[in-house]
Structure formats: C-alpha cells, structure tokens
Amino acid sequence: MTANDRPARLLVGLLAGAGAAHVVAPKLFDGLVPEFLPGKQRTWTHASGVAELLLAAAIAVPQTRKAGGLAAAGFFAGILPAHLKMARDWRDKPTALRAGAYARIPLQVPLVLWAAKVARDAGR
C-alpha cells in the first residue's frame, strides 16, 4: 500500500479489528445474530468474523482491492439486520448504550460508501 491508499488502509484496520474481535470474543456478538438465521448464533458470529478478516485481506492486496471493496460494501449493507436487532433489543438499556445501538444503524451508510470508494479508487 502506498501513502495514497489511506482510506483502504483504514478500512483494512477496521475490518481486521472487527473480525478478530468476532473470533476472539464471540460472546459479545452472539446476541446480535437475528433469530431468522438458521443454526447457532456462534456459528454466524465466527463466520462474520472470518468474512471480515477475508475482506481486510482482499482490500490490503492491490490486485484484489476493487473486488474486496465491493464485497465489503455488500457486507456492510448485509449486516444491517444485526444492527436493527441490537437497537430493538437495547430499548431498555441506559441512555448512552441505547444511543450507541441506535447510532450504529445510520453508520452503515458511510461504511458502505467508504468501501465503495475504496473499490472505485482501486480501479484507477
């Protein structure tokens, strides 16, 4: 990565950190898995962590950055149900926690746009 790849480097860091957290501390994320998904919550938690790690790796490599960025944009859009579930489940939490849960919902939009920009910039 070059100095001009700062958005990509930051996205790699975000995805790698989130992926590692899902694998190392899955209990924190199990409750976010929507009930409509088949199977065990832990399986989905680990799978999403591995997906984030793979996305980070794809974005880190210039030859796969465009595809990785597009896949990350899709991933960020795809995890919106987990954030909606968190907001619903945390309705009775203290104000600061509830605000954090609600803030995650619109935060998906800039994440999708960021990943799409990384993909677009990779094509140049």
PDB file of C-alpha atoms in Angstrom:
ATOM      1  CA  MET A   1       0.000   0.000   0.000  1.00  0.00           C
ATOM      2  CA  THR A   2       1.171   3.486  -0.776  1.00  0.00           C
ATOM      3  CA  ALA A   3       0.647   6.748   1.093  1.00  0.00           C
ATOM      4  CA  ASN A   4      -2.286   7.490  -1.222  1.00  0.00           C
ATOM      5  CA  ASP A   5      -4.077   4.375  -0.021  1.00  0.00           C
ATOM      6  CA  ARG A   6      -5.006   5.770   3.387  1.00  0.00           C
ATOM      7  CA  PRO A   7      -8.786   5.090   3.070  1.00  0.00           C
ATOM      8  CA  ALA A   8      -8.031   1.492   2.091  1.00  0.00           C
ATOM      9  CA  ARG A   9      -5.518   1.046   4.929  1.00  0.00           C
ATOM     10  CA  LEU A  10      -8.004   2.397   7.465  1.00  0.00           C
ATOM     11  CA  LEU A  11     -10.734   0.115   6.145  1.00  0.00           C
ATOM     12  CA  VAL A  12      -8.359  -2.854   6.398  1.00  0.00           C
ATOM     13  CA  GLY A  13      -7.712  -1.931  10.024  1.00  0.00           C
ATOM     14  CA  LEU A  14     -11.404  -1.590  10.820  1.00  0.00           C
ATOM     15  CA  LEU A  15     -12.312  -4.907   9.212  1.00  0.00           C
ATOM     16  CA  ALA A  16      -9.343  -6.783  10.664  1.00  0.00           C
ATOM     17  CA  GLY A  17     -10.044  -5.443  14.157  1.00  0.00           C
ATOM     18  CA  ALA A  18     -13.740  -6.252  13.961  1.00  0.00           C
ATOM     19  CA  GLY A  19     -13.023  -9.687  12.502  1.00  0.00           C
ATOM     20  CA  ALA A  20     -10.516 -10.507  15.225  1.00  0.00           C
ATOM     21  CA  ALA A  21     -12.971  -9.352  17.895  1.00  0.00           C
ATOM     22  CA  HIS A  22     -15.694 -11.630  16.487  1.00  0.00           C
ATOM     23  CA  VAL A  23     -13.333 -14.611  16.630  1.00  0.00           C
ATOM     24  CA  VAL A  24     -11.610 -13.839  19.950  1.00  0.00           C
ATOM     25  CA  ALA A  25     -14.626 -12.555  21.922  1.00  0.00           C
ATOM     26  CA  PRO A  26     -17.662 -14.052  20.162  1.00  0.00           C
ATOM     27  CA  LYS A  27     -19.963 -13.825  23.176  1.00  0.00           C
ATOM     28  CA  LEU A  28     -20.131 -10.044  22.691  1.00  0.00           C
ATOM     29  CA  PHE A  29     -21.616 -10.553  19.230  1.00  0.00           C
ATOM     30  CA  ASP A  30     -23.772 -13.680  19.565  1.00  0.00           C
ATOM     31  CA  GLY A  31     -26.811 -11.733  20.762  1.00  0.00           C
ATOM     32  CA  LEU A  32     -26.773  -9.573  17.634  1.00  0.00           C
ATOM     33  CA  VAL A  33     -27.465 -12.505  15.335  1.00  0.00           C
ATOM     34  CA  PRO A  34     -31.062 -12.220  14.069  1.00  0.00           C
ATOM     35  CA  GLU A  35     -33.346 -15.091  15.060  1.00  0.00           C
ATOM     36  CA  PHE A  36     -34.427 -15.716  11.466  1.00  0.00           C
ATOM     37  CA  LEU A  37     -30.980 -17.054  10.572  1.00  0.00           C
ATOM     38  CA  PRO A  38     -30.757 -20.845  10.778  1.00  0.00           C
ATOM     39  CA  GLY A  39     -28.234 -22.560  13.006  1.00  0.00           C
ATOM     40  CA  LYS A  40     -26.341 -21.414  16.060  1.00  0.00           C
ATOM     41  CA  GLN A  41     -25.561 -17.790  16.829  1.00  0.00           C
ATOM     42  CA  ARG A  42     -21.910 -18.648  17.498  1.00  0.00           C
ATOM     43  CA  THR A  43     -21.539 -20.099  14.004  1.00  0.00           C
ATOM     44  CA  TRP A  44     -22.807 -16.838  12.488  1.00  0.00           C
ATOM     45  CA  THR A  45     -20.572 -14.792  14.793  1.00  0.00           C
ATOM     46  CA  HIS A  46     -17.487 -16.748  13.780  1.00  0.00           C
ATOM     47  CA  ALA A  47     -18.482 -16.720  10.094  1.00  0.00           C
ATOM     48  CA  SER A  48     -18.912 -12.954  10.084  1.00  0.00           C
ATOM     49  CA  GLY A  49     -15.553 -12.541  11.822  1.00  0.00           C
ATOM     50  CA  VAL A  50     -13.821 -14.720   9.257  1.00  0.00           C
ATOM     51  CA  ALA A  51     -15.603 -12.800   6.481  1.00  0.00           C
ATOM     52  CA  GLU A  52     -14.309  -9.515   7.903  1.00  0.00           C
ATOM     53  CA  LEU A  53     -10.773 -10.906   8.051  1.00  0.00           C
ATOM     54  CA  LEU A  54     -11.009 -12.112   4.456  1.00  0.00           C
ATOM     55  CA  LEU A  55     -12.379  -8.751   3.333  1.00  0.00           C
ATOM     56  CA  ALA A  56      -9.498  -6.993   5.097  1.00  0.00           C
ATOM     57  CA  ALA A  57      -7.016  -9.255   3.324  1.00  0.00           C
ATOM     58  CA  ALA A  58      -8.666  -8.654  -0.058  1.00  0.00           C
ATOM     59  CA  ILE A  59      -8.581  -4.881   0.390  1.00  0.00           C
ATOM     60  CA  ALA A  60      -4.962  -4.974   1.580  1.00  0.00           C
ATOM     61  CA  VAL A  61      -3.797  -6.504  -1.702  1.00  0.00           C
ATOM     62  CA  PRO A  62      -3.898  -4.014  -4.595  1.00  0.00           C
ATOM     63  CA  GLN A  63      -4.803  -6.701  -7.142  1.00  0.00           C
ATOM     64  CA  THR A  64      -7.932  -7.710  -5.181  1.00  0.00           C
ATOM     65  CA  ARG A  65      -8.794  -4.329  -3.641  1.00  0.00           C
ATOM     66  CA  LYS A  66     -11.584  -3.474  -6.069  1.00  0.00           C
ATOM     67  CA  ALA A  67     -13.382  -6.783  -5.531  1.00  0.00           C
ATOM     68  CA  GLY A  68     -12.696  -6.619  -1.793  1.00  0.00           C
ATOM     69  CA  GLY A  69     -14.106  -3.105  -1.548  1.00  0.00           C
ATOM     70  CA  LEU A  70     -17.255  -4.076  -3.418  1.00  0.00           C
ATOM     71  CA  ALA A  71     -17.659  -7.171  -1.259  1.00  0.00           C
ATOM     72  CA  ALA A  72     -17.139  -5.074   1.893  1.00  0.00           C
ATOM     73  CA  ALA A  73     -19.834  -2.632   0.751  1.00  0.00           C
ATOM     74  CA  GLY A  74     -22.212  -5.573   0.338  1.00  0.00           C
ATOM     75  CA  PHE A  75     -21.165  -6.980   3.692  1.00  0.00           C
ATOM     76  CA  PHE A  76     -21.824  -3.672   5.480  1.00  0.00           C
ATOM     77  CA  ALA A  77     -25.273  -3.498   3.885  1.00  0.00           C
ATOM     78  CA  GLY A  78     -25.908  -7.137   4.759  1.00  0.00           C
ATOM     79  CA  ILE A  79     -25.249  -6.765   8.475  1.00  0.00           C
ATOM     80  CA  LEU A  80     -27.894  -4.060   8.869  1.00  0.00           C
ATOM     81  CA  PRO A  81     -30.386  -6.595  10.318  1.00  0.00           C
ATOM     82  CA  ALA A  82     -27.955  -7.259  13.183  1.00  0.00           C
ATOM     83  CA  HIS A  83     -27.827  -3.551  13.996  1.00  0.00           C
ATOM     84  CA  LEU A  84     -31.613  -3.271  13.815  1.00  0.00           C
ATOM     85  CA  LYS A  85     -31.892  -6.228  16.196  1.00  0.00           C
ATOM     86  CA  MET A  86     -29.418  -4.615  18.574  1.00  0.00           C
ATOM     87  CA  ALA A  87     -31.412  -1.372  18.607  1.00  0.00           C
ATOM     88  CA  ARG A  88     -34.626  -3.278  19.290  1.00  0.00           C
ATOM     89  CA  ASP A  89     -33.069  -5.449  21.984  1.00  0.00           C
ATOM     90  CA  TRP A  90     -31.404  -2.497  23.719  1.00  0.00           C
ATOM     91  CA  ARG A  91     -34.563  -0.364  24.043  1.00  0.00           C
ATOM     92  CA  ASP A  92     -34.456  -0.725  27.836  1.00  0.00           C
ATOM     93  CA  LYS A  93     -30.717  -0.160  28.282  1.00  0.00           C
ATOM     94  CA  PRO A  94     -29.318   3.040  29.803  1.00  0.00           C
ATOM     95  CA  THR A  95     -29.474   6.085  27.518  1.00  0.00           C
ATOM     96  CA  ALA A  96     -25.807   6.012  26.475  1.00  0.00           C
ATOM     97  CA  LEU A  97     -25.925   2.345  25.445  1.00  0.00           C
ATOM     98  CA  ARG A  98     -29.267   2.780  23.700  1.00  0.00           C
ATOM     99  CA  ALA A  99     -27.905   5.813  21.801  1.00  0.00           C
ATOM    100  CA  GLY A 100     -24.892   3.787  20.714  1.00  0.00           C
ATOM    101  CA  ALA A 101     -27.105   0.993  19.439  1.00  0.00           C
ATOM    102  CA  TYR A 102     -29.283   3.443  17.511  1.00  0.00           C
ATOM    103  CA  ALA A 103     -26.234   5.239  16.087  1.00  0.00           C
ATOM    104  CA  ARG A 104     -24.981   2.031  14.511  1.00  0.00           C
ATOM    105  CA  ILE A 105     -27.924   1.947  12.103  1.00  0.00           C
ATOM    106  CA  PRO A 106     -27.205   5.113  10.091  1.00  0.00           C
ATOM    107  CA  LEU A 107     -23.467   4.461  10.454  1.00  0.00           C
ATOM    108  CA  GLN A 108     -23.857   1.638   7.934  1.00  0.00           C
ATOM    109  CA  VAL A 109     -24.415   4.188   5.156  1.00  0.00           C
ATOM    110  CA  PRO A 110     -20.971   5.830   5.395  1.00  0.00           C
ATOM    111  CA  LEU A 111     -19.373   2.397   5.794  1.00  0.00           C
ATOM    112  CA  VAL A 112     -20.991   1.199   2.561  1.00  0.00           C
ATOM    113  CA  LEU A 113     -19.941   4.413   0.803  1.00  0.00           C
ATOM    114  CA  TRP A 114     -16.392   4.152   2.179  1.00  0.00           C
ATOM    115  CA  ALA A 115     -15.978   0.588   0.951  1.00  0.00           C
ATOM    116  CA  ALA A 116     -17.435   1.529  -2.450  1.00  0.00           C
ATOM    117  CA  LYS A 117     -14.981   4.442  -2.701  1.00  0.00           C
ATOM    118  CA  VAL A 118     -12.073   2.127  -1.913  1.00  0.00           C
ATOM    119  CA  ALA A 119     -13.265  -0.166  -4.716  1.00  0.00           C
ATOM    120  CA  ARG A 120     -13.717   2.742  -7.120  1.00  0.00           C
ATOM    121  CA  ASP A 121     -10.271   4.186  -6.299  1.00  0.00           C
ATOM    122  CA  ALA A 122      -8.704   0.756  -6.819  1.00  0.00           C
ATOM    123  CA  GLY A 123      -9.872   0.807 -10.431  1.00  0.00           C
ATOM    124  CA  ARG A 124      -7.762   3.896 -11.171  1.00  0.00           C
TER     125      ARG A 124
END
